[in-house]
Coordinates of C-alpha atoms in Angstrom, one line a residue:
X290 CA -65.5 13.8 15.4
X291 CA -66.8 11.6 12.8
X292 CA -65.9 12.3 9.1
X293 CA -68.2 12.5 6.2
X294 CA -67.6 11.8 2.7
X295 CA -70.4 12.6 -0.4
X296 CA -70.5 9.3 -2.1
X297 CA -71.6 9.8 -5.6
X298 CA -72.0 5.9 -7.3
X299 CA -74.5 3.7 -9.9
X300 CA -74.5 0.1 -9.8
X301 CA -74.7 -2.2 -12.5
X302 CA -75.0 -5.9 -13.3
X303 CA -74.2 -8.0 -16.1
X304 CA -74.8 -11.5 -17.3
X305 CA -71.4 -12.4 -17.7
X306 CA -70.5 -11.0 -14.6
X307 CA -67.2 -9.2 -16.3
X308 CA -66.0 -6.0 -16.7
X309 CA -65.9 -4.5 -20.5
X310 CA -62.7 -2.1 -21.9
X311 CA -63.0 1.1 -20.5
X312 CA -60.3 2.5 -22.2
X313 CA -62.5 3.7 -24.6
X314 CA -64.2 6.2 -22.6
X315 CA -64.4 9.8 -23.0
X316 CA -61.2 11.7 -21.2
X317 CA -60.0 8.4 -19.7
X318 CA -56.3 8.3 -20.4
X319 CA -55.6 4.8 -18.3
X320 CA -57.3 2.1 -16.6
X321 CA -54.9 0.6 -13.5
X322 CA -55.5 -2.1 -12.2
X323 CA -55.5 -1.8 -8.2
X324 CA -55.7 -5.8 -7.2
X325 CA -58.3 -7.5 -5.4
X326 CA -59.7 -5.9 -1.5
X327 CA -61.3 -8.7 0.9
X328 CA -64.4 -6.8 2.6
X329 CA -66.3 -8.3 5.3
X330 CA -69.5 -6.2 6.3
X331 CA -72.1 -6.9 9.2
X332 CA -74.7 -4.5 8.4
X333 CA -77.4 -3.1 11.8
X334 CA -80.9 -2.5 11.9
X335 CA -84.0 -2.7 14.0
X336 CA -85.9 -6.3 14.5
X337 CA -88.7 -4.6 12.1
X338 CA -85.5 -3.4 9.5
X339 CA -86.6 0.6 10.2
X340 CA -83.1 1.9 8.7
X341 CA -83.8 0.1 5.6
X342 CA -86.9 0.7 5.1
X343 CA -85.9 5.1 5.4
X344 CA -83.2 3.9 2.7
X345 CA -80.2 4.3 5.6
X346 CA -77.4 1.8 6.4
X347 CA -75.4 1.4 9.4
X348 CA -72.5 -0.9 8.9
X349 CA -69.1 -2.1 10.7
X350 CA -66.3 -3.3 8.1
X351 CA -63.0 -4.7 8.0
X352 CA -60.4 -4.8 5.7
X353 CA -59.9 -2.2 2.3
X354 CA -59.1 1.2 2.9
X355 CA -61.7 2.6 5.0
X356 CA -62.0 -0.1 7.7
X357 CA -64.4 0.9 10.3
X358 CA -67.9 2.3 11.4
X359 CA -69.8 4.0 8.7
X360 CA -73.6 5.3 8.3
X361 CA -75.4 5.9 5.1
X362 CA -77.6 8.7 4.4
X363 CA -79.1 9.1 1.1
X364 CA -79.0 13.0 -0.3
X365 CA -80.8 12.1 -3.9
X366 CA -81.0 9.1 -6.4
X367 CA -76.7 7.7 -6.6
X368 CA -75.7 10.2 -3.9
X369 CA -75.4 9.3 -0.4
X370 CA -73.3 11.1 2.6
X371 CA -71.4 8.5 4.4
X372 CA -70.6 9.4 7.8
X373 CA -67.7 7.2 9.5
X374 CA -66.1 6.6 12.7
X375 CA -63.6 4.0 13.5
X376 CA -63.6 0.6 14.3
X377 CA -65.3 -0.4 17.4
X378 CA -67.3 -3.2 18.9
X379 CA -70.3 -1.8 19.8
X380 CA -72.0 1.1 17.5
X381 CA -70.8 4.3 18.1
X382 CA -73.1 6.9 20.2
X383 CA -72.1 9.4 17.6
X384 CA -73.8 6.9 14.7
X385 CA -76.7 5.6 17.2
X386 CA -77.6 9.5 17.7
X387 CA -78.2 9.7 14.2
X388 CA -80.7 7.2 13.4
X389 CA -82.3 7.7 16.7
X390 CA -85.4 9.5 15.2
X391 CA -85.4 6.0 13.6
X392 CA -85.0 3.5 16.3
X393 CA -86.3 5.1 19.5
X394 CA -86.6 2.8 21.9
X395 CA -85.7 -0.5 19.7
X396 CA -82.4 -2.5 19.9
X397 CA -80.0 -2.5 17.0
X398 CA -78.3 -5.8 16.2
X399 CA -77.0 -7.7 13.3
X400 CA -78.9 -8.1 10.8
X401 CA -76.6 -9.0 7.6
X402 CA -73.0 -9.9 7.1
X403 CA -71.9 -9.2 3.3
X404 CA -68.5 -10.5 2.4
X405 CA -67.2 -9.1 -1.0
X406 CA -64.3 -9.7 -3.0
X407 CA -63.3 -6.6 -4.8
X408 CA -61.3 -6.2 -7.8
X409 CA -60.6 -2.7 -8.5
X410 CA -59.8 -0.5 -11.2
X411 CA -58.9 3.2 -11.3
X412 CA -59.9 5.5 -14.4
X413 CA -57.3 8.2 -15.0
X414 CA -57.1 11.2 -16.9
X415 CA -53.9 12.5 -18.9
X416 CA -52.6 13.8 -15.9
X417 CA -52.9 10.9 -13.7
X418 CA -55.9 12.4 -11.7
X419 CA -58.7 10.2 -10.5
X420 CA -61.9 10.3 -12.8
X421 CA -63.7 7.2 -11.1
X422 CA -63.0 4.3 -9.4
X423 CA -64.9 0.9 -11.2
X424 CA -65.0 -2.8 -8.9
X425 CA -66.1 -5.7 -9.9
X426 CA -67.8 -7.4 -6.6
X427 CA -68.6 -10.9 -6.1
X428 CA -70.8 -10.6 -3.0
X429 CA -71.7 -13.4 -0.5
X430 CA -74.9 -12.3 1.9
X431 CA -75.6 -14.1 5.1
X432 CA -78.4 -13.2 6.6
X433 CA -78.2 -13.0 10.8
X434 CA -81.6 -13.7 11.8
X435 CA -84.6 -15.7 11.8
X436 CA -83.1 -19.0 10.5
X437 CA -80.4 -17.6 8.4
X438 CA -80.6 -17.3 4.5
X439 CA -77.7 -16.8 1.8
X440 CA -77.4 -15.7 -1.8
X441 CA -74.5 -14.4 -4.0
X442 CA -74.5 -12.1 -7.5
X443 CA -71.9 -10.1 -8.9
X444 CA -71.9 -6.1 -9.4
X445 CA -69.9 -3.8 -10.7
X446 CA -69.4 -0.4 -9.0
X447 CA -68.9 2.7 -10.5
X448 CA -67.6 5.3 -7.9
X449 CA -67.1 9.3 -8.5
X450 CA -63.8 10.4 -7.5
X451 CA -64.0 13.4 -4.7
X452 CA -65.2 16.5 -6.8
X453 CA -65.4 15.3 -9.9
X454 CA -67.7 16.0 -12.7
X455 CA -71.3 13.4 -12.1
X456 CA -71.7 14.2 -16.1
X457 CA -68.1 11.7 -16.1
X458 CA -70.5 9.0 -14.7
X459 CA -72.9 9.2 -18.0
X460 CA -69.7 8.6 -20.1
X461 CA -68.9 5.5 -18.6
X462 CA -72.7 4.2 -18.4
X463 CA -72.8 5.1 -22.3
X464 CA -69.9 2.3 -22.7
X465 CA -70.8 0.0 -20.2
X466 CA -74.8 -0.3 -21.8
X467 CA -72.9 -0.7 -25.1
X468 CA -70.7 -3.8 -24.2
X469 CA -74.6 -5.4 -22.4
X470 CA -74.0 -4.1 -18.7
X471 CA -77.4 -2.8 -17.0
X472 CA -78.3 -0.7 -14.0
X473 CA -78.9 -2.9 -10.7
X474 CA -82.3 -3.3 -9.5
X475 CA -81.7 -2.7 -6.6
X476 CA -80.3 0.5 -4.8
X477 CA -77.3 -1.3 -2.5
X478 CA -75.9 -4.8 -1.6
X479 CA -77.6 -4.3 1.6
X480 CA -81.4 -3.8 -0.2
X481 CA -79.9 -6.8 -2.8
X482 CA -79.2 -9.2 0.5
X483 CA -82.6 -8.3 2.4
X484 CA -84.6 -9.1 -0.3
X485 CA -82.5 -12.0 -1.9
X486 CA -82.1 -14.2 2.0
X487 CA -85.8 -13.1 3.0
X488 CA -86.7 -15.4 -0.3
X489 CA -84.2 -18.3 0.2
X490 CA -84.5 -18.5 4.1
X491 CA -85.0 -22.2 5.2
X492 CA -83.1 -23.0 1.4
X493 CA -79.6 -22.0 3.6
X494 CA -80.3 -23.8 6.6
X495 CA -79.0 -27.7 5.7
X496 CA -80.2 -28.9 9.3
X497 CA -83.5 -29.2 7.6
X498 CA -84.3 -27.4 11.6
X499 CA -87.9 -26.4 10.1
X500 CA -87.8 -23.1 11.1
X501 CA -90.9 -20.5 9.6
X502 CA -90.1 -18.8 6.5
X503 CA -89.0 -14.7 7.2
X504 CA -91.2 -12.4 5.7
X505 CA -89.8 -10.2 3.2
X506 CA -88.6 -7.0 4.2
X507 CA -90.7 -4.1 5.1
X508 CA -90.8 -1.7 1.8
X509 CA -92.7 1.7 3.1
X510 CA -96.0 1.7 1.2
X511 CA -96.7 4.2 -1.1
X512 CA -100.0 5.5 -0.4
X513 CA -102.5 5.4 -3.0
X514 CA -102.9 8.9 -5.2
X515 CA -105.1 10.7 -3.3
X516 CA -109.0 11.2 -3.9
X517 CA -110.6 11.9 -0.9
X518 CA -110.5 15.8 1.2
X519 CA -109.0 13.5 4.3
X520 CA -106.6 11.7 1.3
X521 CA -104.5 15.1 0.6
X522 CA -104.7 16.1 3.8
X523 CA -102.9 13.2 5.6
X524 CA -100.2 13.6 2.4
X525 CA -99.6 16.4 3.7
X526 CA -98.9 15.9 7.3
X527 CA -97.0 12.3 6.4
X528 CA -94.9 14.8 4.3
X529 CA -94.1 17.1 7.1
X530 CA -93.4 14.3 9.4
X531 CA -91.1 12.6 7.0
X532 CA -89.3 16.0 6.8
X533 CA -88.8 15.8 10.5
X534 CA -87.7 12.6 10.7
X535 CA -85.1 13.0 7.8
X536 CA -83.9 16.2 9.0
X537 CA -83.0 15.2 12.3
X538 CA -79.8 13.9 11.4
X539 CA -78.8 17.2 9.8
X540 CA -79.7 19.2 13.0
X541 CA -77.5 17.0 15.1
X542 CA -74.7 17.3 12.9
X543 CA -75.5 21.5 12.5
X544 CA -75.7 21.4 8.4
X545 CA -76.9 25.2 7.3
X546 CA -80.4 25.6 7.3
X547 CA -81.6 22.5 8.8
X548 CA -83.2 24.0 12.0
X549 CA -84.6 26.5 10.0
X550 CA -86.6 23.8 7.7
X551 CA -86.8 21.3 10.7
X552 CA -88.9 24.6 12.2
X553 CA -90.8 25.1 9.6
X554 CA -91.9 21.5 8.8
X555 CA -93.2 21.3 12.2
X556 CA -95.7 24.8 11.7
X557 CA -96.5 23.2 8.7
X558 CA -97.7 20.3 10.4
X559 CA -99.8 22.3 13.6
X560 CA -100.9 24.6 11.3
X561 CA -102.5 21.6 8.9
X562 CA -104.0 20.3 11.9
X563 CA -105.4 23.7 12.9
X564 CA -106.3 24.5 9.6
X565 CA -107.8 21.5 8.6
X566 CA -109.9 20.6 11.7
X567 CA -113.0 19.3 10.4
X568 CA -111.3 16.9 8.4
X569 CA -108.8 15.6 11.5
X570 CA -110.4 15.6 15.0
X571 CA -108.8 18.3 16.2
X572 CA -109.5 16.8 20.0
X573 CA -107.1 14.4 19.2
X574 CA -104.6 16.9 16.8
X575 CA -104.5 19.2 18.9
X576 CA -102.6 18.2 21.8
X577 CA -100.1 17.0 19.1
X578 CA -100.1 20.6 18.2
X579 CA -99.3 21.5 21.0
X580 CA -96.0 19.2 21.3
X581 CA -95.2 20.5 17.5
X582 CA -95.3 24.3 19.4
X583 CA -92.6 22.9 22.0
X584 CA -90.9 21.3 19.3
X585 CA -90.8 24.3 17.0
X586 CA -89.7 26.9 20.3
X587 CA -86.9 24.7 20.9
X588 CA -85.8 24.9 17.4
X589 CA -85.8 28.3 17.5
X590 CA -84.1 29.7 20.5
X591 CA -81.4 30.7 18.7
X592 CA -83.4 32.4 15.6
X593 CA -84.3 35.8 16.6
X594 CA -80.9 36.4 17.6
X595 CA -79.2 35.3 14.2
X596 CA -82.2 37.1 13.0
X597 CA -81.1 40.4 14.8
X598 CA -77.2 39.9 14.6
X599 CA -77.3 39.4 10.6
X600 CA -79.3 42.5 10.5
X601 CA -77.1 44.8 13.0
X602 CA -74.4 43.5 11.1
X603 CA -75.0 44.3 7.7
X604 CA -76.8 47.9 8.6
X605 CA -73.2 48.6 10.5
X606 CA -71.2 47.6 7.5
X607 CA -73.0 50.5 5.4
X608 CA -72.8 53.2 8.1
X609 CA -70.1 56.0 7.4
X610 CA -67.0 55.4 9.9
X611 CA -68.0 59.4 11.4
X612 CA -71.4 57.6 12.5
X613 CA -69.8 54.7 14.3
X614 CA -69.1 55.6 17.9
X615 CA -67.5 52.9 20.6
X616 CA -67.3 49.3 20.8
X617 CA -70.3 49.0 19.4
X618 CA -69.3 45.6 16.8
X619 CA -67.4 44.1 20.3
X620 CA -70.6 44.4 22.4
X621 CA -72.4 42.9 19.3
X622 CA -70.4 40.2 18.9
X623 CA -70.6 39.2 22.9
X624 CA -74.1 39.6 22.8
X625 CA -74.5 37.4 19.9
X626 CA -72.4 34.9 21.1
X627 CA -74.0 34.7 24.2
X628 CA -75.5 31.3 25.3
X629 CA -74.9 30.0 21.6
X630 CA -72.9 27.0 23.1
X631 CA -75.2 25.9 25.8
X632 CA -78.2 26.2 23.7
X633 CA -76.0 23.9 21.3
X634 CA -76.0 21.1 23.6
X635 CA -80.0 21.9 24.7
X636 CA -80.7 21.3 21.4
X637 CA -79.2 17.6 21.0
X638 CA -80.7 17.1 24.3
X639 CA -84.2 17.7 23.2
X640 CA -83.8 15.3 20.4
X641 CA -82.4 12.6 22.5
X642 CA -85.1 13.3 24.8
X643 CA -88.5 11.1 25.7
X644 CA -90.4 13.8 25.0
X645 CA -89.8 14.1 21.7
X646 CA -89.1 10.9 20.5
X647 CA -93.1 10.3 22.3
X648 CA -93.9 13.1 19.8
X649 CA -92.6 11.4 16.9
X650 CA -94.6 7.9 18.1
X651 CA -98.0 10.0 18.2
X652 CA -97.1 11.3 14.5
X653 CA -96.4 8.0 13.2
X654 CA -99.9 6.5 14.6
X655 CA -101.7 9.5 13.9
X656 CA -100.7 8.6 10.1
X657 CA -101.3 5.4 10.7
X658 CA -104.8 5.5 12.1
X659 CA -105.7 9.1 11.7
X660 CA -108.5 10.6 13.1
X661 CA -111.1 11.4 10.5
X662 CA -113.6 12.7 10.4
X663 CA -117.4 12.9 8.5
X664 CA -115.9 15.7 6.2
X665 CA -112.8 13.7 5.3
X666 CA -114.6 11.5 3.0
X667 CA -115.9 14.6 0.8
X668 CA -115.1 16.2 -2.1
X669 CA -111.7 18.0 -1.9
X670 CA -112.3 21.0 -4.0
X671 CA -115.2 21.5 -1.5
X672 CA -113.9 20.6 1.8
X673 CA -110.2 21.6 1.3
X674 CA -111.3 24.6 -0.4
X675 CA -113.9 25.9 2.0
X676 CA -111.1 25.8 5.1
X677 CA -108.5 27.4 3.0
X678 CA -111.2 30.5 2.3
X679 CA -111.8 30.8 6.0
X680 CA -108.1 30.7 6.9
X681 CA -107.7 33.7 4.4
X682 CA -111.0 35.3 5.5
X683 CA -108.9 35.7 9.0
X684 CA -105.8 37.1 7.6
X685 CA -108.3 39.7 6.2
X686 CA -109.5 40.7 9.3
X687 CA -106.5 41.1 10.6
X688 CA -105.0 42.9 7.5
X689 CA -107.5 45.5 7.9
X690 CA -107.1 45.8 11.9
X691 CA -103.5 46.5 11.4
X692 CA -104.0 49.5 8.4
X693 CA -106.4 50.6 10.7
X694 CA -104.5 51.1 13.5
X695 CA -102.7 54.2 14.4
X696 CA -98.5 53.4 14.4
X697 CA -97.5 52.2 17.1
X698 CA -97.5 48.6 19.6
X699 CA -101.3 48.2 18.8
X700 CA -100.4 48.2 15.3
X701 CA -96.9 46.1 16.0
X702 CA -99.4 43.6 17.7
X703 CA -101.8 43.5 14.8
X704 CA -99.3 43.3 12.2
X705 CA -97.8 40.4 13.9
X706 CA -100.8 38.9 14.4
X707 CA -101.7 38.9 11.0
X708 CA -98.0 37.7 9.9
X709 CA -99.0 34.4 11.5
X710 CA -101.9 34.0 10.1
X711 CA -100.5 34.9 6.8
X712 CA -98.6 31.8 7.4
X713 CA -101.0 29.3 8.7
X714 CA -103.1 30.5 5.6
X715 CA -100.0 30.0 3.2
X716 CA -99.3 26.2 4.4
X717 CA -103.0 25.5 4.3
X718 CA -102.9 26.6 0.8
X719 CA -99.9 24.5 -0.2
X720 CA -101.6 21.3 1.5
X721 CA -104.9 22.6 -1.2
X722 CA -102.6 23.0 -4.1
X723 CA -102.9 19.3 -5.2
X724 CA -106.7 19.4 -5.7
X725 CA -107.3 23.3 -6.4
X726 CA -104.5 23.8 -8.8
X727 CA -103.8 27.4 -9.2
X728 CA -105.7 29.4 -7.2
X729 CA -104.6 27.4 -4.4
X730 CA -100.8 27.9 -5.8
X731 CA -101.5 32.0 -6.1
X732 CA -102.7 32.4 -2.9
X733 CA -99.5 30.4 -1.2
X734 CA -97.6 32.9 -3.2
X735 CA -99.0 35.5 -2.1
X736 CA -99.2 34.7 1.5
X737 CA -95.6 33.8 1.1
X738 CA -94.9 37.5 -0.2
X739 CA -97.3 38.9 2.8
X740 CA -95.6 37.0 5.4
X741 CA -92.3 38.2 3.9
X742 CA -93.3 42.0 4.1
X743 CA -94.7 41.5 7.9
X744 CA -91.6 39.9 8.7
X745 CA -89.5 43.1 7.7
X746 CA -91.6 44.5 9.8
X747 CA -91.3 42.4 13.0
X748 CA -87.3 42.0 12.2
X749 CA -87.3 45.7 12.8
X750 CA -89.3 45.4 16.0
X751 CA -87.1 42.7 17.2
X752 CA -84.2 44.9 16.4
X753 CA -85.3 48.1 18.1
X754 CA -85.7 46.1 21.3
X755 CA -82.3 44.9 21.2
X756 CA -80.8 47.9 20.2
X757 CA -82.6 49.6 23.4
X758 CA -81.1 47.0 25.4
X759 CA -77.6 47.4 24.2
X760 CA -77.6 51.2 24.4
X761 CA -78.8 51.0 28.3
X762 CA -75.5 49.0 28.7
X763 CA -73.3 50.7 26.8
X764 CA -74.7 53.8 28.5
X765 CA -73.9 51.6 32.2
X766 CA -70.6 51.4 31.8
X767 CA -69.7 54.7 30.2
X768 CA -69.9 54.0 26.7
X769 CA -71.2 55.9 23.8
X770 CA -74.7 55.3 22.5
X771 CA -74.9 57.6 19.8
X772 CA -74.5 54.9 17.0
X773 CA -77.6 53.1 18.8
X774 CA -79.6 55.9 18.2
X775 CA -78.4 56.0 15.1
X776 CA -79.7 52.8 13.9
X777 CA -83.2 52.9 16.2
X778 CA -83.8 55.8 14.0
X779 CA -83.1 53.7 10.5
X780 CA -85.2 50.8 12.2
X781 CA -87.7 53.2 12.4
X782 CA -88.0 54.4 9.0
X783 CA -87.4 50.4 7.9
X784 CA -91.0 49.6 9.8
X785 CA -92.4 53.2 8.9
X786 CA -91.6 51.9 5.1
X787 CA -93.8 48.2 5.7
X788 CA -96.5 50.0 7.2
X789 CA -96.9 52.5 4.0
X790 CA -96.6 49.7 1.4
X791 CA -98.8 47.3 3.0
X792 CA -102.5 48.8 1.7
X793 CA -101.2 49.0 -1.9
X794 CA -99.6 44.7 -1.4
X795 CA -102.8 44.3 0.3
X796 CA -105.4 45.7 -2.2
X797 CA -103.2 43.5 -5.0
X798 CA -103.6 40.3 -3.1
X799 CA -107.4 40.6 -2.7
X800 CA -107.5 41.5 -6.4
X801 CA -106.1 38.7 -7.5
X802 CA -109.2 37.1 -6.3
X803 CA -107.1 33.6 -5.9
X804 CA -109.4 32.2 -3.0
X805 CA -112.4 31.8 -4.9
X806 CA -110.6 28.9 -6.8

């Protein structure tokens, strides 16, 4: 199992390449001197550099204290996760599965090989605990390919110790800017190297061997701020695919939430592609919607049942001991952990799958050639703004179907119904939100709020099923089902609840008027 460690670090350089007194700084009680570490790096990537370019580093070091395998992933500005594994001579599958929603189908190889000598220093508080560790580096960068390429600098590293306070950082960044030290330009060594041997290629090759000059590194391009209706829409979707693509790591490694949001960025996405259709061809988004719908199903084969299990859970924790009758938190538990392993491993295997790595080569040219259409070129407020009133103009309808029904599964049907909708219309809404301002913002609130209520609704729907389920069982093998009943009955009242505050949330919503931005 591969360890991580949150790496919390800002970089510096400095004309005179030294390192100023630190002694000085704010709760440091000592600076020990920890000698010099020899560090040899050979850093991986793709022929077209797509690790750097998402801001990730895959390395294999030697010597120091944390010799080995170790991957990269940046969390915000000076924070990165580092995931490691031991040493090895090929990259280990545990990394590679990683940064497949990267690669794909492309070969990593060597790319880089930094070789740093690293004086260290430790800053100490009164007691002796680790505040920060500081190096001075004197870096040597090799580049591996296309004719080679060198350059050196000096850095100095400033490193958080594990837990500390980040506000200890500012302390020392207040005396290092005082003694003429500056931030680094660049973001890490590796970014440093890539840029610095893509400009002196040829200069490091002394057999004069004429190779062509490398290009510099791919940099993702920021797209220009957008003007056009087609402009905000394709921010949009290249939003929701990034989220995809960075989130995949997360969902391999089974962080909290991250199939949840991995989920939800790919409705986003079929529902901009839906609701946006005369601005994207939707002949050619909508098979691609139609991969996001696989996608988003096997994300979420495990959701209804955490949905149902954290329910069942909680409502049994507030039920008086008299009204709890037979194994009823046992057959809970085995019916919640049923499958949960396999589906685990079906998971992982979806992402390593062709399918979806396919899906993620149709998003990327999709963004990079997107279908557009006559509309795209028009005014947003207009174009964005007339598909966001339809959207809304369909929750409507269904709205009123559902208040019109009498109670029961026509009703469940048509309050279902209108929860997605409610949704498609609330991610349409936050794709507007750039060009309409706040009307666009109040209705995605409100839609958020609708969805919410309809979801209490379907929760308890989802809830009642199961419960009839686990009573007929229970009832099979001679066990009580009185408690079942029990809860069926508060289920009831839960959805009986929805359905009597929906007018009034309804008749609020359309008063708010916020589609006619």
């Amino acid at each position: 199992m591969a360890d991580t460690k949150r790496e919390i670090e800002r970089k510096y350089e400095s004309d005179e390449s030294g390192l100023p007194d630190l002694t000085g700084v704010a709760g440091v009680k000592a600076v020990i001197d920890k000698g010099v570490a020899h560090l040899d790096a050979v850093y991986y990537d793709t022929a077209d550099e797509r690790l750097a370019a998402a801001a990730l580093t895959l390395r294999r070091r030697t010597g120091g204290s944390d010799a080995g395998w170790h991957l990269k992933v940046p969390v915000a500005p000076g924070v990165r996760d580092e995931i490691r594994e031991p040493l090895s001579d090929t990259v280990p599958d545990s990394l590679a599965a990683l940064v497949r929603s990267r690669v794909r189908e492309a070969e990593l190889r060597p790319l880089v090989r930094l070789r740093s000598d690293r004086d260290v220093r430790h800053l100490v508080d009164a007691d002796g605990a680790l505040l920060a560790e500081v190096s001075v580096d004197a870096v040597r960068a090799e580049r591996l390919t296309d004719g080679g390429g060198t350059a050196q600098w000096t850095e100095i590293e400033v490193e958080l110790a594990d837990d500390g306070d980040p506000d200890f950082l500012d302390k020392v960044e207040k005396r290092l800017r005082k003694a003429g030290v500056r931030p680094s330009s660049s973001a890490s060594k590796l970014a440093r190297a890539l840029a610095e041997t893509s400009r002196r290629s040829g200069s490091g090759n002394p057999s004069g061997s004429g190779k062509k000059k490398r290009k510099a590194p791919p940099v993702p391009e920021e797209p220009a701020a957008p003007v056009t209706a087609g402009d905000h829409v394709l921010a949009y979707v290249r939003a929701q695919r990034d989220a995809i693509l960075e989130l995949d790591p997360a969902v391999r490694q089974d962080a909290y939430d991250s199939v949840h949001r991995m989920r939800v960025a790919t409705r986003r996405l079929r529902s901009a592609f839906r609701s946006y259709g005369k601005v994207l061809d939707r002949t050619v988004t909508d098979p691609i919607g139609d991969e996001l719908k696989w996608l988003a199903g096997e994300l979420g084969v495990d959701r209804d049942r955490e949905v149902v299990t954290e329910r069942l859970t909680t409502v049994l924790g507030e039920l008086p001991d008299p009204l709890i009758s037979g194994p009823i938190r046992t057959r809970l538990d085995t019916w919640a952990n049923a499958r949960r392993g396999g589906s685990r491993g079906r998971l992982i295997g979806v992402l390593d799958s062709q399918r979806y790595l396919a899906l993620l080569d149709t998003l990327d040219a999709v963004i990079a050639d997107p279908p557009l259409l006559e509309a795209a070129a028009g005014d947003p407020s207009k174009v964005i703004g007339k598909a966001v009133r339809k959207d809304f103009g369909k929750v409507s309808a269904l709205v009123e179907e559902a208040i019109e029904a009498p109670p029961g599964p026509d009703r469940d049907f048509a309050l279902h119904e209108a929860r997605k909708k409610a949704k498609r219309t609330r991610y349409a809404a936050e794709a507007a939100t750039p060009p309409l301002g706040t009307p666009a913002r109040t209705l995605a609130k409100s839609m958020k709020s609708l969805t919410s209520l309809l979801g209490e609704h379907q929760d308890s729907v989802m809830v009642r099923e199961i419960l009839r389920e686990l009573s007929a069982v229970a009832h099979a093998v001679g066990e009580s089902s009185f408690t079942y009943g029990v809860l069926y009955g508060r289920e009831e009242q839960r959805a009986a609840g929805v359905e009597a505050a929906l007018p009034g949330a309804w008749e609020e919503i359309v008063a708010e008027g916020s589609v006619q931005g």
